PDB file of C-alpha atoms in Angstrom:
ATOM      1  CA  MET A   1     -10.583   0.060  -2.644  1.00 32.00           C
ATOM      2  CA  HIS A   2     -10.855  -2.461  -5.341  1.00 34.00           C
ATOM      3  CA  GLU A   3     -10.712  -6.121  -4.086  1.00 31.00           C
ATOM      4  CA  ARG A   4      -9.051  -7.835  -7.156  1.00 32.00           C
ATOM      5  CA  LEU A   5      -5.724  -6.842  -8.946  1.00 35.00           C
ATOM      6  CA  HIS A   6      -6.205  -6.402 -12.735  1.00 34.00           C
ATOM      7  CA  GLU A   7      -3.964  -7.623 -14.819  1.00 35.00           C
ATOM      8  CA  PHE A   8      -1.120  -5.047 -15.229  1.00 34.00           C
ATOM      9  CA  ASP A   9      -2.150  -2.888 -18.684  1.00 35.00           C
ATOM     10  CA  SER A  10      -5.578  -4.910 -18.939  1.00 29.00           C
ATOM     11  CA  GLY A  11      -7.316  -2.231 -20.564  1.00 28.00           C
ATOM     12  CA  ILE A  12      -9.371  -0.913 -17.463  1.00 27.00           C
ATOM     13  CA  LEU A  13      -9.673   1.025 -14.552  1.00 30.00           C
ATOM     14  CA  VAL A  14     -11.591   0.165 -11.841  1.00 29.00           C
ATOM     15  CA  GLY A  15     -12.238   2.512  -9.459  1.00 32.00           C
ATOM     16  CA  GLN A  16     -13.647   3.168  -5.635  1.00 32.00           C
ATOM     17  CA  PRO A  17     -16.438   4.051  -5.476  1.00 29.00           C
ATOM     18  CA  GLY A  18     -18.062   2.039  -8.316  1.00 28.00           C
ATOM     19  CA  ALA A  19     -16.805   4.068 -11.688  1.00 28.00           C
ATOM     20  CA  VAL A  20     -15.416   1.953 -14.469  1.00 26.00           C
ATOM     21  CA  LEU A  21     -13.017   4.080 -16.438  1.00 27.00           C
ATOM     22  CA  ALA A  22     -11.295   3.439 -19.900  1.00 26.00           C
ATOM     23  CA  LYS A  23      -6.948   3.995 -19.437  1.00 26.00           C
ATOM     24  CA  SER A  24      -8.053   7.120 -22.664  1.00 26.00           C
ATOM     25  CA  ASP A  25     -10.810   8.903 -20.808  1.00 33.00           C
ATOM     26  CA  ARG A  26      -8.856  12.097 -19.182  1.00 37.00           C
ATOM     27  CA  HIS A  27     -11.964  13.165 -17.812  1.00 41.00           C
ATOM     28  CA  ARG A  28     -11.537  14.082 -13.656  1.00 46.00           C
ATOM     29  CA  PRO A  29     -13.909  12.146 -11.893  1.00 47.00           C
ATOM     30  CA  SER A  30     -16.490  13.393  -9.289  1.00 53.00           C
ATOM     31  CA  GLU A  31     -15.655  11.418  -6.393  1.00 66.00           C
ATOM     32  CA  THR A  32     -12.420   9.991  -5.206  1.00 72.00           C
ATOM     33  CA  TRP A  33     -11.407   6.831  -6.989  1.00 82.00           C
ATOM     34  CA  TYR A  34      -8.840   4.852  -6.152  1.00 87.00           C
ATOM     35  CA  ASN A  35      -7.401   1.504  -8.864  1.00 92.00           C
ATOM     36  CA  GLU A  36      -4.872  -0.735  -8.370  1.00 94.00           C
ATOM     37  CA  VAL A  37      -3.078  -3.705 -11.029  1.00 95.00           C
ATOM     38  CA  ALA A  38      -0.758  -6.977 -10.458  1.00 95.00           C
ATOM     39  CA  PRO A  39       2.714  -5.622 -11.225  1.00 95.00           C
ATOM     40  CA  PRO A  40       4.350  -6.606 -14.168  1.00 93.00           C
ATOM     41  CA  PRO A  41       5.120 -10.367 -13.576  1.00 93.00           C
ATOM     42  CA  ARG A  42       9.341  -9.918 -13.425  1.00 91.00           C
ATOM     43  CA  LEU A  43       8.281  -7.558 -10.486  1.00 94.00           C
ATOM     44  CA  ALA A  44       5.740  -9.539  -8.836  1.00 92.00           C
ATOM     45  CA  GLY A  45       7.817 -11.696  -6.304  1.00 92.00           C
ATOM     46  CA  TRP A  46       9.125  -7.592  -4.900  1.00 96.00           C
ATOM     47  CA  ILE A  47       5.754  -5.358  -5.450  1.00 97.00           C
ATOM     48  CA  ALA A  48       2.105  -6.262  -4.325  1.00 96.00           C
ATOM     49  CA  SER A  49       0.891  -3.736  -6.775  1.00 96.00           C
ATOM     50  CA  MET A  50       0.457  -0.949  -8.902  1.00 97.00           C
ATOM     51  CA  TRP A  51      -2.133   2.330  -7.694  1.00 97.00           C
ATOM     52  CA  GLU A  52      -3.533   5.281  -8.614  1.00 96.00           C
ATOM     53  CA  THR A  53      -5.779   7.419  -7.350  1.00 92.00           C
ATOM     54  CA  ARG A  54      -7.130  10.608  -8.311  1.00 89.00           C
ATOM     55  CA  ILE A  55      -9.120  13.007  -5.748  1.00 84.00           C
ATOM     56  CA  PRO A  56     -11.619  15.422  -7.651  1.00 79.00           C
ATOM     57  CA  GLU A  57     -11.541  19.373  -7.908  1.00 72.00           C
ATOM     58  CA  LEU A  58     -14.421  19.204  -4.647  1.00 67.00           C
ATOM     59  CA  GLY A  59     -12.890  21.673  -2.143  1.00 71.00           C
ATOM     60  CA  GLU A  60     -10.737  20.216   0.419  1.00 79.00           C
ATOM     61  CA  ALA A  61     -10.534  16.238   1.235  1.00 79.00           C
ATOM     62  CA  ARG A  62      -8.740  14.289   4.047  1.00 82.00           C
ATOM     63  CA  VAL A  63      -7.997  10.968   2.952  1.00 84.00           C
ATOM     64  CA  ARG A  64      -7.457   8.272   5.245  1.00 89.00           C
ATOM     65  CA  ILE A  65      -3.948   6.451   4.744  1.00 91.00           C
ATOM     66  CA  MET A  66      -4.361   2.924   5.887  1.00 93.00           C
ATOM     67  CA  PRO A  67      -1.080   0.611   6.902  1.00 95.00           C
ATOM     68  CA  ASN A  68      -0.718  -2.254   4.332  1.00 94.00           C
ATOM     69  CA  ALA A  69       2.409  -4.267   5.231  1.00 95.00           C
ATOM     70  CA  CYS A  70       4.321  -2.561   2.439  1.00 97.00           C
ATOM     71  CA  VAL A  71       6.717   0.917   1.840  1.00 97.00           C
ATOM     72  CA  ASP A  72       4.935   2.515  -0.870  1.00 97.00           C
ATOM     73  CA  LEU A  73       6.560   4.606  -3.164  1.00 98.00           C
ATOM     74  CA  VAL A  74       4.290   7.612  -4.041  1.00 97.00           C
ATOM     75  CA  PHE A  75       4.422  10.115  -6.510  1.00 97.00           C
ATOM     76  CA  TYR A  76       2.549  13.217  -7.443  1.00 96.00           C
ATOM     77  CA  VAL A  77       1.467  13.692 -11.036  1.00 95.00           C
ATOM     78  CA  SER A  78      -0.683  16.249 -10.057  1.00 92.00           C
ATOM     79  CA  ASP A  79       0.489  19.394  -6.777  1.00 88.00           C
ATOM     80  CA  PRO A  80       0.958  17.613  -4.169  1.00 89.00           C
ATOM     81  CA  SER A  81      -1.480  17.504  -0.861  1.00 89.00           C
ATOM     82  CA  TRP A  82      -0.363  18.439   2.481  1.00 90.00           C
ATOM     83  CA  GLY A  83       0.325  15.485   4.885  1.00 91.00           C
ATOM     84  CA  GLU A  84      -0.813  15.733   8.648  1.00 89.00           C
ATOM     85  CA  GLY A  85       1.111  14.004  11.949  1.00 88.00           C
ATOM     86  CA  PRO A  86       4.016  11.599  10.966  1.00 87.00           C
ATOM     87  CA  ALA A  87       3.410  12.723   7.155  1.00 91.00           C
ATOM     88  CA  ALA A  88       3.676  16.209   7.792  1.00 91.00           C
ATOM     89  CA  ILE A  89       6.920  16.061   5.480  1.00 93.00           C
ATOM     90  CA  VAL A  90       4.445  15.797   2.711  1.00 92.00           C
ATOM     91  CA  ALA A  91       3.747  19.169   1.052  1.00 90.00           C
ATOM     92  CA  PRO A  92       4.089  21.235  -2.019  1.00 90.00           C
ATOM     93  CA  PRO A  93       6.757  21.273  -4.046  1.00 92.00           C
ATOM     94  CA  HIS A  94       8.031  18.051  -3.585  1.00 93.00           C
ATOM     95  CA  ARG A  95       6.403  15.212  -5.532  1.00 95.00           C
ATOM     96  CA  SER A  96       8.017  11.857  -5.219  1.00 97.00           C
ATOM     97  CA  TYR A  97       8.038  10.104  -1.292  1.00 97.00           C
ATOM     98  CA  VAL A  98       8.692   6.906   0.414  1.00 97.00           C
ATOM     99  CA  VAL A  99       6.246   5.989   2.966  1.00 96.00           C
ATOM    100  CA  GLY A 100       6.963   2.879   5.273  1.00 96.00           C
ATOM    101  CA  SER A 101       5.657   0.065   6.495  1.00 94.00           C
ATOM    102  CA  THR A 102       3.226   2.182   9.290  1.00 94.00           C
ATOM    103  CA  LEU A 103       1.909   0.732  11.829  1.00 95.00           C
ATOM    104  CA  ARG A 104      -1.071   3.349  12.117  1.00 95.00           C
ATOM    105  CA  SER A 105      -2.927   5.088   9.882  1.00 94.00           C
ATOM    106  CA  PHE A 106      -2.387   9.308   8.739  1.00 92.00           C
ATOM    107  CA  MET A 107      -4.504  11.065   6.931  1.00 90.00           C
ATOM    108  CA  VAL A 108      -3.345  13.001   3.885  1.00 89.00           C
ATOM    109  CA  ARG A 109      -5.211  16.785   3.139  1.00 86.00           C
ATOM    110  CA  SER A 110      -6.012  17.644  -0.382  1.00 81.00           C
ATOM    111  CA  ILE A 111      -7.799  21.026  -1.990  1.00 79.00           C
ATOM    112  CA  GLY A 112      -8.501  20.553  -5.615  1.00 80.00           C
ATOM    113  CA  TRP A 113      -7.372  18.190  -7.831  1.00 83.00           C
ATOM    114  CA  ARG A 114      -4.909  15.696  -7.313  1.00 88.00           C
ATOM    115  CA  HIS A 115      -3.647  12.614  -9.051  1.00 93.00           C
ATOM    116  CA  VAL A 116      -1.144  10.365  -7.525  1.00 95.00           C
ATOM    117  CA  VAL A 117       0.358   7.004  -8.832  1.00 97.00           C
ATOM    118  CA  GLY A 118       2.371   4.718  -6.698  1.00 97.00           C
ATOM    119  CA  ALA A 119       4.098   1.168  -6.200  1.00 98.00           C
ATOM    120  CA  SER A 120       3.666  -0.751  -2.769  1.00 97.00           C
ATOM    121  CA  LEU A 121       6.579  -2.987  -1.973  1.00 98.00           C
ATOM    122  CA  LEU A 122       6.779  -6.488  -0.464  1.00 97.00           C
ATOM    123  CA  PRO A 123       9.447  -6.245   2.268  1.00 96.00           C
ATOM    124  CA  ALA A 124      12.158  -8.539  -0.057  1.00 93.00           C
ATOM    125  CA  GLY A 125      11.663  -5.873  -2.571  1.00 96.00           C
ATOM    126  CA  VAL A 126      12.849  -2.982  -0.702  1.00 97.00           C
ATOM    127  CA  ALA A 127      16.415  -4.171  -0.890  1.00 95.00           C
ATOM    128  CA  PRO A 128      16.923  -4.588  -4.222  1.00 95.00           C
ATOM    129  CA  LEU A 129      15.026  -2.008  -5.694  1.00 96.00           C
ATOM    130  CA  LEU A 130      15.646   1.034  -3.110  1.00 96.00           C
ATOM    131  CA  GLY A 131      19.267  -0.091  -1.734  1.00 95.00           C
ATOM    132  CA  LEU A 132      18.427  -0.886   1.440  1.00 95.00           C
ATOM    133  CA  PRO A 133      16.312  -3.144   4.231  1.00 95.00           C
ATOM    134  CA  ALA A 134      12.802  -2.137   4.693  1.00 96.00           C
ATOM    135  CA  ARG A 135      13.760  -2.016   8.739  1.00 96.00           C
ATOM    136  CA  VAL A 136      15.879   1.246   7.762  1.00 96.00           C
ATOM    137  CA  ILE A 137      12.938   2.823   6.530  1.00 96.00           C
ATOM    138  CA  GLY A 138      10.763   1.776   9.347  1.00 95.00           C
ATOM    139  CA  GLU A 139       7.465   3.567   9.513  1.00 94.00           C
ATOM    140  CA  SER A 140       8.828   6.947   8.567  1.00 94.00           C
ATOM    141  CA  VAL A 141       7.734   9.580   5.649  1.00 95.00           C
ATOM    142  CA  ALA A 142      10.689  10.659   3.450  1.00 96.00           C
ATOM    143  CA  PHE A 143      11.339  12.369   0.304  1.00 97.00           C
ATOM    144  CA  LEU A 144      12.137  10.097  -2.209  1.00 97.00           C
ATOM    145  CA  ARG A 145      15.456  11.589  -2.770  1.00 97.00           C
ATOM    146  CA  ASP A 146      16.988  11.099   0.893  1.00 96.00           C
ATOM    147  CA  VAL A 147      16.338   7.450   0.833  1.00 96.00           C
ATOM    148  CA  ILE A 148      17.746   6.672  -2.632  1.00 95.00           C
ATOM    149  CA  GLY A 149      20.009   9.740  -3.737  1.00 95.00           C
ATOM    150  CA  LYS A 150      20.145  11.455  -6.981  1.00 93.00           C
ATOM    151  CA  ARG A 151      18.287   8.597  -8.646  1.00 94.00           C
ATOM    152  CA  ALA A 152      15.472   9.863  -7.410  1.00 96.00           C
ATOM    153  CA  ALA A 153      15.342  13.078  -9.619  1.00 96.00           C
ATOM    154  CA  GLU A 154      15.681  10.633 -12.431  1.00 96.00           C
ATOM    155  CA  LEU A 155      12.916   8.188 -11.392  1.00 96.00           C
ATOM    156  CA  GLU A 156      10.687  11.159 -10.820  1.00 97.00           C
ATOM    157  CA  GLN A 157      11.213  12.743 -14.345  1.00 96.00           C
ATOM    158  CA  GLN A 158      10.455   8.970 -15.890  1.00 96.00           C
ATOM    159  CA  VAL A 159       7.040   9.271 -13.977  1.00 97.00           C
ATOM    160  CA  ILE A 160       5.726  12.642 -14.308  1.00 95.00           C
ATOM    161  CA  ASP A 161       6.824  13.478 -17.657  1.00 94.00           C
ATOM    162  CA  GLY A 162       4.370  12.462 -20.418  1.00 94.00           C
ATOM    163  CA  PRO A 163       0.556  11.814 -20.781  1.00 94.00           C
ATOM    164  CA  PRO A 164      -0.735  11.951 -16.885  1.00 92.00           C
ATOM    165  CA  ASP A 165      -3.044   8.997 -18.141  1.00 91.00           C
ATOM    166  CA  ARG A 166      -0.177   6.783 -18.418  1.00 95.00           C
ATOM    167  CA  ALA A 167       1.858   7.747 -15.151  1.00 97.00           C
ATOM    168  CA  MET A 168       1.511   4.896 -13.360  1.00 96.00           C
ATOM    169  CA  GLN A 169       2.457   2.705 -16.448  1.00 96.00           C
ATOM    170  CA  ARG A 170       5.831   4.450 -16.599  1.00 97.00           C
ATOM    171  CA  LEU A 171       6.719   4.031 -13.239  1.00 97.00           C
ATOM    172  CA  ALA A 172       5.985   0.143 -13.877  1.00 96.00           C
ATOM    173  CA  ALA A 173       8.226   0.420 -16.537  1.00 96.00           C
ATOM    174  CA  ALA A 174      10.948   2.622 -14.782  1.00 96.00           C
ATOM    175  CA  LEU A 175      10.678   0.287 -12.127  1.00 96.00           C
ATOM    176  CA  GLN A 176      11.427  -2.770 -14.534  1.00 93.00           C
ATOM    177  CA  GLU A 177      14.379  -0.972 -15.390  1.00 92.00           C
ATOM    178  CA  THR A 178      15.779  -0.468 -12.169  1.00 89.00           C
ATOM    179  CA  ARG A 179      19.353  -2.256 -11.614  1.00 87.00           C
ATOM    180  CA  VAL A 180      19.092  -4.924  -8.291  1.00 88.00           C
ATOM    181  CA  LEU A 181      21.182  -2.762  -5.917  1.00 86.00           C
ATOM    182  CA  ARG A 182      20.892  -5.661  -3.336  1.00 90.00           C
ATOM    183  CA  GLN A 183      19.884  -9.368  -2.997  1.00 91.00           C
ATOM    184  CA  ALA A 184      16.653 -10.487  -1.395  1.00 92.00           C
ATOM    185  CA  ASP A 185      16.485 -12.118   1.579  1.00 94.00           C
ATOM    186  CA  GLY A 186      15.216 -15.608   0.202  1.00 95.00           C
ATOM    187  CA  ILE A 187      13.815 -16.646   3.199  1.00 97.00           C
ATOM    188  CA  VAL A 188      11.557 -13.171   3.956  1.00 96.00           C
ATOM    189  CA  GLU A 189      10.526 -13.892   0.343  1.00 96.00           C
ATOM    190  CA  GLN A 190       9.403 -16.724   0.691  1.00 97.00           C
ATOM    191  CA  ALA A 191       7.593 -16.035   4.008  1.00 97.00           C
ATOM    192  CA  VAL A 192       5.934 -13.302   2.850  1.00 97.00           C
ATOM    193  CA  ARG A 193       4.400 -15.103  -0.021  1.00 96.00           C
ATOM    194  CA  LEU A 194       3.103 -17.739   2.282  1.00 97.00           C
ATOM    195  CA  VAL A 195       1.559 -15.248   4.801  1.00 97.00           C
ATOM    196  CA  ARG A 196       0.104 -13.119   2.040  1.00 96.00           C
ATOM    197  CA  ARG A 197      -1.325 -16.570   0.563  1.00 96.00           C
ATOM    198  CA  ALA A 198      -3.035 -17.593   3.689  1.00 97.00           C
ATOM    199  CA  HIS A 199      -4.074 -13.604   4.550  1.00 96.00           C
ATOM    200  CA  GLY A 200      -2.427 -13.643   7.400  1.00 96.00           C
ATOM    201  CA  ARG A 201      -4.051 -16.302   9.149  1.00 95.00           C
ATOM    202  CA  LYS A 202      -0.748 -18.315   9.172  1.00 94.00           C
ATOM    203  CA  ARG A 203       0.855 -19.892  12.277  1.00 95.00           C
ATOM    204  CA  ILE A 204       4.153 -18.629  12.810  1.00 96.00           C
ATOM    205  CA  ASP A 205       5.260 -22.618  13.620  1.00 97.00           C
ATOM    206  CA  ASP A 206       3.592 -23.576  10.672  1.00 97.00           C
ATOM    207  CA  LEU A 207       4.951 -20.423   8.520  1.00 97.00           C
ATOM    208  CA  ALA A 208       8.426 -21.196   9.544  1.00 97.00           C
ATOM    209  CA  ALA A 209       8.470 -24.834   8.655  1.00 97.00           C
ATOM    210  CA  GLY A 210       6.504 -23.586   5.127  1.00 97.00           C
ATOM    211  CA  VAL A 211      10.139 -21.701   4.657  1.00 97.00           C
ATOM    212  CA  ASN A 212      12.558 -24.718   6.256  1.00 97.00           C
ATOM    213  CA  VAL A 213      13.930 -22.644   9.035  1.00 97.00           C
ATOM    214  CA  SER A 214      13.551 -22.548  12.644  1.00 97.00           C
ATOM    215  CA  PRO A 215      10.596 -19.982  14.252  1.00 96.00           C
ATOM    216  CA  ARG A 216      13.891 -18.285  16.123  1.00 96.00           C
ATOM    217  CA  ARG A 217      15.356 -18.048  13.072  1.00 97.00           C
ATOM    218  CA  LEU A 218      12.584 -16.656  10.800  1.00 97.00           C
ATOM    219  CA  GLU A 219      12.002 -14.062  13.492  1.00 96.00           C
ATOM    220  CA  ARG A 220      15.553 -12.524  13.383  1.00 96.00           C
ATOM    221  CA  HIS A 221      15.244 -12.506   9.235  1.00 96.00           C
ATOM    222  CA  PHE A 222      12.203 -10.351   9.887  1.00 97.00           C
ATOM    223  CA  THR A 223      13.835  -8.289  12.576  1.00 95.00           C
ATOM    224  CA  GLU A 224      17.308  -7.879  10.313  1.00 95.00           C
ATOM    225  CA  GLN A 225      15.335  -7.372   7.303  1.00 95.00           C
ATOM    226  CA  VAL A 226      11.699  -5.678   7.759  1.00 96.00           C
ATOM    227  CA  GLY A 227      12.009  -4.502  11.569  1.00 95.00           C
ATOM    228  CA  ILE A 228       8.751  -6.095  12.573  1.00 96.00           C
ATOM    229  CA  SER A 229       8.529  -9.640  13.708  1.00 96.00           C
ATOM    230  CA  ALA A 230       6.753 -12.007  11.014  1.00 96.00           C
ATOM    231  CA  LYS A 231       3.599 -12.053  13.523  1.00 96.00           C
ATOM    232  CA  THR A 232       3.850  -8.663  13.198  1.00 97.00           C
ATOM    233  CA  PHE A 233       3.409  -9.006  10.036  1.00 97.00           C
ATOM    234  CA  SER A 234       1.194 -11.432   9.323  1.00 97.00           C
ATOM    235  CA  ARG A 235      -1.186  -9.173  11.307  1.00 97.00           C
ATOM    236  CA  LEU A 236      -0.659  -6.328   9.497  1.00 97.00           C
ATOM    237  CA  VAL A 237      -1.790  -8.499   6.004  1.00 97.00           C
ATOM    238  CA  ARG A 238      -4.395  -9.832   8.014  1.00 97.00           C
ATOM    239  CA  PHE A 239      -5.820  -6.097   8.576  1.00 97.00           C
ATOM    240  CA  ASP A 240      -5.286  -5.274   4.845  1.00 96.00           C
ATOM    241  CA  ARG A 241      -7.571  -8.211   3.707  1.00 96.00           C
ATOM    242  CA  VAL A 242      -9.994  -6.530   5.875  1.00 96.00           C
ATOM    243  CA  VAL A 243      -9.763  -3.175   5.110  1.00 94.00           C
ATOM    244  CA  ARG A 244     -10.610  -4.300   1.763  1.00 92.00           C
ATOM    245  CA  ASP A 245     -13.515  -6.818   2.655  1.00 94.00           C
ATOM    246  CA  ILE A 246     -15.339  -4.359   4.856  1.00 92.00           C
ATOM    247  CA  ALA A 247     -16.547  -2.430   1.406  1.00 82.00           C
ATOM    248  CA  THR A 248     -18.350  -5.694   0.230  1.00 85.00           C
ATOM    249  CA  ARG A 249     -19.388  -7.071   3.602  1.00 86.00           C
ATOM    250  CA  GLY A 250     -23.003  -6.235   2.925  1.00 83.00           C
ATOM    251  CA  ASN A 251     -25.614  -6.214   5.577  1.00 86.00           C
ATOM    252  CA  GLY A 252     -23.857  -9.338   8.137  1.00 87.00           C
ATOM    253  CA  SER A 253     -22.495  -8.926  11.662  1.00 93.00           C
ATOM    254  CA  TRP A 254     -19.330  -7.464  12.803  1.00 95.00           C
ATOM    255  CA  ALA A 255     -19.010 -10.448  14.555  1.00 96.00           C
ATOM    256  CA  GLN A 256     -19.572 -12.554  11.460  1.00 95.00           C
ATOM    257  CA  PHE A 257     -17.040 -10.515   9.631  1.00 96.00           C
ATOM    258  CA  ALA A 258     -14.384 -10.635  12.907  1.00 96.00           C
ATOM    259  CA  LEU A 259     -14.736 -14.503  12.622  1.00 96.00           C
ATOM    260  CA  ALA A 260     -14.253 -14.925   8.976  1.00 95.00           C
ATOM    261  CA  HIS A 261     -11.348 -13.331   8.970  1.00 96.00           C
ATOM    262  CA  GLY A 262      -9.855 -15.310  11.244  1.00 95.00           C
ATOM    263  CA  TYR A 263     -10.484 -12.645  14.483  1.00 96.00           C
ATOM    264  CA  THR A 264     -11.397 -15.206  17.845  1.00 94.00           C
ATOM    265  CA  ASP A 265     -14.615 -12.904  18.461  1.00 95.00           C
ATOM    266  CA  GLN A 266     -15.837  -9.285  17.768  1.00 96.00           C
ATOM    267  CA  ALA A 267     -13.981  -8.231  20.694  1.00 97.00           C
ATOM    268  CA  HIS A 268     -10.764  -8.947  19.625  1.00 96.00           C
ATOM    269  CA  PHE A 269     -11.195  -7.514  15.822  1.00 97.00           C
ATOM    270  CA  ILE A 270     -11.806  -4.510  16.891  1.00 97.00           C
ATOM    271  CA  ASN A 271      -9.410  -3.599  19.533  1.00 97.00           C
ATOM    272  CA  GLU A 272      -6.983  -4.609  16.557  1.00 97.00           C
ATOM    273  CA  PHE A 273      -8.662  -2.623  13.924  1.00 97.00           C
ATOM    274  CA  LYS A 274      -8.302   0.314  16.431  1.00 97.00           C
ATOM    275  CA  GLU A 275      -4.803  -0.220  17.165  1.00 97.00           C
ATOM    276  CA  PHE A 276      -4.080  -0.064  13.119  1.00 97.00           C
ATOM    277  CA  ALA A 277      -6.394   2.457  12.236  1.00 96.00           C
ATOM    278  CA  GLY A 278      -6.787   4.647  15.070  1.00 95.00           C
ATOM    279  CA  ILE A 279     -10.810   4.295  14.806  1.00 96.00           C
ATOM    280  CA  THR A 280     -13.389   2.017  15.127  1.00 96.00           C
ATOM    281  CA  PRO A 281     -15.024  -0.525  12.057  1.00 96.00           C
ATOM    282  CA  ALA A 282     -18.090   0.816  12.403  1.00 94.00           C
ATOM    283  CA  GLN A 283     -16.340   4.634  12.161  1.00 94.00           C
ATOM    284  CA  PHE A 284     -14.216   3.522   9.108  1.00 93.00           C
ATOM    285  CA  GLU A 285     -16.848   2.438   7.245  1.00 91.00           C
ATOM    286  CA  ARG A 286     -18.567   5.076   7.255  1.00 87.00           C
ATOM    287  CA  GLU A 287     -15.756   7.681   7.011  1.00 84.00           C
ATOM    288  CA  ALA A 288     -15.006   5.740   3.483  1.00 75.00           C
ATOM    289  CA  LEU A 289     -18.388   6.359   2.224  1.00 71.00           C
ATOM    290  CA  THR A 290     -18.063   9.921   2.600  1.00 67.00           C
ATOM    291  CA  THR A 291     -14.479  10.913   2.200  1.00 55.00           C
ATOM    292  CA  GLY A 292     -12.406   7.579   0.892  1.00 49.00           C
ATOM    293  CA  THR A 293      -9.812   5.844   2.059  1.00 50.00           C
ATOM    294  CA  ASP A 294      -6.315   4.703   0.129  1.00 54.00           C
ATOM    295  CA  ASN A 295      -4.540   1.595   1.830  1.00 54.00           C
TER     296      ASN A 295
END
């Protein structure tokens, strides 16, 4: 996954691993390709990123989906894949889903060409855009229609109809036009911004002070709105940063990598990584090089 978010509609798509494609390039990539861009400025407080992935037509591919501290809207521009485990609901002919803020990775299996676009909603953006708090969605993977009702068919049509290479832009435009369904929780919105700015490395006492509330009140807002504690959310944000940085870590030791990301030692890092990913960092690094991984 590419580390830096590009400005929305910047003119190029930078994918993994190492491919650079012009937006007008409609050729299918020869390897799994992922790109993410910053959301439109008006949605920056509610959406972490807009993203797109393409899987080549080279037989069966299994892609690991990692926790990213977000609720994702997922649209298959191509035929759908087949989910496994908690994502078993993902299967043809359904093409639009909501993926809750999972605490453990899961696998998606594809056979043949796949093209998927989506939006990673921040906790404070779920209620305004979907009409219910992230807590209600939890870790589930659901049909979009079961979350937002009849609006799902209209949104799916807006995203899927038209040139495939503009699907992500159509999703962004549709979300900008969405009527605000519920007010965002201001405390959660501020806290999420601070946690993300610190890459998950902020003490809860300091975080509460940063939004001018007590730690107890902060945790109550997270539990009611997000469904997890502020501490767990911070751990997920740090984990997301780790997943992004592994691809560019070079030849340094895992111990050095762990310390650089705020873990007390290598054992702490490996244990937490296995908790969220289900595999060790070294296994993930090898897997990502051979199969492609999204988060």
